Structure formats: structure tokens, C-alpha cells
CSV table of C-alpha atoms in Angstrom, one decimal:
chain,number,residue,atom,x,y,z
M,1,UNK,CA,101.4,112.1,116.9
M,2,UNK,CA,100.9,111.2,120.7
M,3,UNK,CA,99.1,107.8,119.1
M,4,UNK,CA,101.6,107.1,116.0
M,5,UNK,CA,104.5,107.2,119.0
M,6,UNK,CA,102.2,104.7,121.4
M,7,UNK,CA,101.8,102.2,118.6
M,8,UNK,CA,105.4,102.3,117.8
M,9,UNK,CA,105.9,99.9,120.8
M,10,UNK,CA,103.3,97.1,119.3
M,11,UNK,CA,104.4,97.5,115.3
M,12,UNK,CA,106.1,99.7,112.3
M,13,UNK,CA,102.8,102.2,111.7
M,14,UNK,CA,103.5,104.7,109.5
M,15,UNK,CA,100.5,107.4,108.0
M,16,UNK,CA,100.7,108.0,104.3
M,17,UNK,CA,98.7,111.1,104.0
M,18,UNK,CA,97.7,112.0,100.0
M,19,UNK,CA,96.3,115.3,99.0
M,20,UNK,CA,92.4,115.4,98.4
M,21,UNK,CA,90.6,116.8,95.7
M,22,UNK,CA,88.9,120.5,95.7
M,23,UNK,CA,85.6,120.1,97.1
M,24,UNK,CA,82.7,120.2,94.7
M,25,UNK,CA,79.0,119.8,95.1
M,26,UNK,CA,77.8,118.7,91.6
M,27,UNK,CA,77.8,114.9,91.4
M,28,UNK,CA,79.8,114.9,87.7
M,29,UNK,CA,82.2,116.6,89.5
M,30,UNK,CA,82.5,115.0,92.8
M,31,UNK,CA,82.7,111.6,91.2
M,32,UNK,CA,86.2,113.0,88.9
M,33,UNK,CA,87.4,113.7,92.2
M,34,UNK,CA,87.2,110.7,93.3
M,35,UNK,CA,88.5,109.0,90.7
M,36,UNK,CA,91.8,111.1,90.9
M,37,UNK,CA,91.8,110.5,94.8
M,38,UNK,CA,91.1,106.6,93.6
M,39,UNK,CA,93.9,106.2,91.7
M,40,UNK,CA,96.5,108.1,94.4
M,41,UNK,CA,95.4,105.6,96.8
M,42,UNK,CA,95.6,102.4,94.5
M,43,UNK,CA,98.9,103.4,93.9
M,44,UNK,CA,100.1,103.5,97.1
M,45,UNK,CA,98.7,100.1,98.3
M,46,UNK,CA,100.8,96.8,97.5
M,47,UNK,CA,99.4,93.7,96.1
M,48,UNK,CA,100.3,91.7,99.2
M,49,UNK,CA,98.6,94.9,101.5
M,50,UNK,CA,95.3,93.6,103.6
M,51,UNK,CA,93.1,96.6,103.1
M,52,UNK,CA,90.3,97.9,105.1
M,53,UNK,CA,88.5,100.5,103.5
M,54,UNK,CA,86.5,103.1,106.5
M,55,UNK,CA,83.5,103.6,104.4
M,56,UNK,CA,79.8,103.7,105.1
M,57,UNK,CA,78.4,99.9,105.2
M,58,UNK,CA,81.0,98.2,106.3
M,59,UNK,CA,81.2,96.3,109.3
M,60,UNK,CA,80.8,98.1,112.7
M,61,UNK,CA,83.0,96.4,115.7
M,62,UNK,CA,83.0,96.8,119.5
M,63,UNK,CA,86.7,98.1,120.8
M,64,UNK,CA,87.2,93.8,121.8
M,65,UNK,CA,86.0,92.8,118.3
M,66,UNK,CA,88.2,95.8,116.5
M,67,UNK,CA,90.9,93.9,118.4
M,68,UNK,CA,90.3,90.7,117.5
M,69,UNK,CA,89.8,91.3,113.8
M,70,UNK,CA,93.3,93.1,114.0
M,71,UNK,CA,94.9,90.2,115.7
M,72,UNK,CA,93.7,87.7,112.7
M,73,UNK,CA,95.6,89.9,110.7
M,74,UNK,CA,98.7,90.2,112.1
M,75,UNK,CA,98.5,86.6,113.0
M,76,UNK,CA,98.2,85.8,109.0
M,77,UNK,CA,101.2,87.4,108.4
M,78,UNK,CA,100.3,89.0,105.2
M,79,UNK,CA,101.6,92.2,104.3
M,80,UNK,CA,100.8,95.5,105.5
M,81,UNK,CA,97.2,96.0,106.8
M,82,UNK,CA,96.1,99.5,105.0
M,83,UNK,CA,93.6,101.4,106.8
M,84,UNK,CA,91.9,103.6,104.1
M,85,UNK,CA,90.7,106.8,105.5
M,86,UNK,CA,88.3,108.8,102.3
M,87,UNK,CA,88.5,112.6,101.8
M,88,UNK,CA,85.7,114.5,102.5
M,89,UNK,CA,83.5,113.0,99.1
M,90,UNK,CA,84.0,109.6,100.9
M,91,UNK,CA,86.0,106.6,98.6
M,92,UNK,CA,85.5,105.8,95.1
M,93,UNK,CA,83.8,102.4,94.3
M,94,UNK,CA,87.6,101.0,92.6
M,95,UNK,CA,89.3,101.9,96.1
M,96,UNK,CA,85.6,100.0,98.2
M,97,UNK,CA,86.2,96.5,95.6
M,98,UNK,CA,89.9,96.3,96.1
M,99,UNK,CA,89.4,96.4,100.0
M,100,UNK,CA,89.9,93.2,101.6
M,101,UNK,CA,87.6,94.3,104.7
M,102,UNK,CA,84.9,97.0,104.8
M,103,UNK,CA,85.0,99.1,108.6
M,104,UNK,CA,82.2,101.3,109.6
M,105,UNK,CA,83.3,103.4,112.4
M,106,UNK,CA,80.1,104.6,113.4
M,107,UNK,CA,76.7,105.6,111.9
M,108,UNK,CA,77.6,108.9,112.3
M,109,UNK,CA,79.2,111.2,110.0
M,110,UNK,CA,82.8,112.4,110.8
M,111,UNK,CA,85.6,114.9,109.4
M,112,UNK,CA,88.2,112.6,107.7
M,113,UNK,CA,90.9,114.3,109.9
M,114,UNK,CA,88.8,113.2,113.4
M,115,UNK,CA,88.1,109.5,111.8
M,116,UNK,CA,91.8,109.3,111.4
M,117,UNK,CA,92.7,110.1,114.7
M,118,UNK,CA,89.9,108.2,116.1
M,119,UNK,CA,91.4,105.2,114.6
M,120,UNK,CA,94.5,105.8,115.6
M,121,UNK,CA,93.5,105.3,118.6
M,122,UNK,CA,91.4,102.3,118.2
M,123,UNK,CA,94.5,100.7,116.5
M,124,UNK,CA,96.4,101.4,120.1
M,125,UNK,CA,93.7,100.0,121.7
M,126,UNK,CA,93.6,96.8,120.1
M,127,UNK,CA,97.1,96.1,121.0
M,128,UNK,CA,96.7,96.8,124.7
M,129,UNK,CA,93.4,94.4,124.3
M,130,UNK,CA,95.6,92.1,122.6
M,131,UNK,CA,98.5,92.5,125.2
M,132,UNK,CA,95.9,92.2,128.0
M,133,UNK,CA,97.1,95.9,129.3
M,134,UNK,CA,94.3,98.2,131.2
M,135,UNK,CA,94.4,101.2,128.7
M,136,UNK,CA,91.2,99.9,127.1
M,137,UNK,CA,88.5,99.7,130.3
């Protein structure tokens, strides 16, 4: 909350938070769930959104790059730009294609709740980098 109300002074940033499948441990089974977590998010994203998808591969970026990157954005003027956080069973592959960009936060595994707030923050910090504000050093 204590980010969401920072980041209100840079740009509209909401959280849409969808419920996540049971947890399962036999592939079959894992891979229906995310299928049904699949389709929840594709619904909510836009045809005009810029999505980044937090998913294991993707790109990793210093705090001044994560900046950057989120200044081209804004600067493009395209719709939304749609973090996608995955539930615990990570993101299906339909929800990894239609992602415009592909962010690894770290080589390290993380609980999806902790990656979100993590990001959170990251987001605020690219807006003081951006703004040239000392939150950041």
C-alpha cells in the first residue's frame, strides 16, 4: 500500500489481483492450472496494454536500466504497461507469447506476493530515477 500511494504522484497504478489455482504437484495437473490462471489474466489485459511478463528468462535489469526501459514506455504512449506477476506454478506459455517484454527479477526464486511488492518498489524507483530524485542511491 505504502508503494501503490508513492506511485500515485508519478502515474494512475492500480493492482488487479486474480485468484490462483489450488496448488498441485503432478505436472497434468499443474499445467490445467495454469491454463485457467492463463485465461483470467488474458482477459484482463487490453489489446493496446504493453505487457511484461516476470517469468524466468527474461531479461534481468540494473535499478538505472529498469528505469530506463520504463521511461521508453511511457514515452511511447501506448496503453497501459501490465506487469504480470505468475502464481506460485509460474505463467502459462499463452500468457509468456502475448507479453511484449519478458523481466527476470532475479535468479532467485521468490513468493509471488514478495516479487510483487518488490516490484512495486522498483516501479517507484524508476520514477524517482527518471525524475532525478535521491530515493534510488
Amino acid at each position: 500500500a505504502e508503494y501503490e500511494k508513492r506511485l500515485s504522484r508519478f502515474c494512475k497504478f492500480d493492482v488487479i489481483e486474480l485468484s490462483e489455482g489450488p496448488v498441485v504437484r503432478c505436472d497434468a495437473d499443474i499445467q490445467k492450472t495454469l491454463r485457467v490462471e492463463g485465461e483470467k489474466i488474458l482477459s484482463a489485459i487490453r489489446s493496446d496494454d504493453r505487457v511484461a511478463a516476470l517469468c524466468i528468462g527474461g531479461k534481468s535489469y540494473s535499478s538505472e536500466d529498469f528505469a530506463r526501459y520504463v521511461g521508453r514506455v511511457r514515452d511511447e504512449g501506448r496503453g497501459r504497461l501490465v506487469f504480470v506477476v505468475g502464481s506460485s506454478h509460474g505463467l502459462c506459455d499463452e500468457v509468456i507469447r502475448r507479453a511484449d517484454d519478458r523481466i527476470s527479477m532475479s535468479a532467485m526464486t521468490f513468493p509471488h506476493q514478495l516479487a510483487r511488492v518488490m516490484l512495486e518498489e522498483q516501479i517507484y524507483r524508476a520514477f524517482t530515477i527518471l525524475g532525478g530524485q535521491t530515493y534510488h542511491k
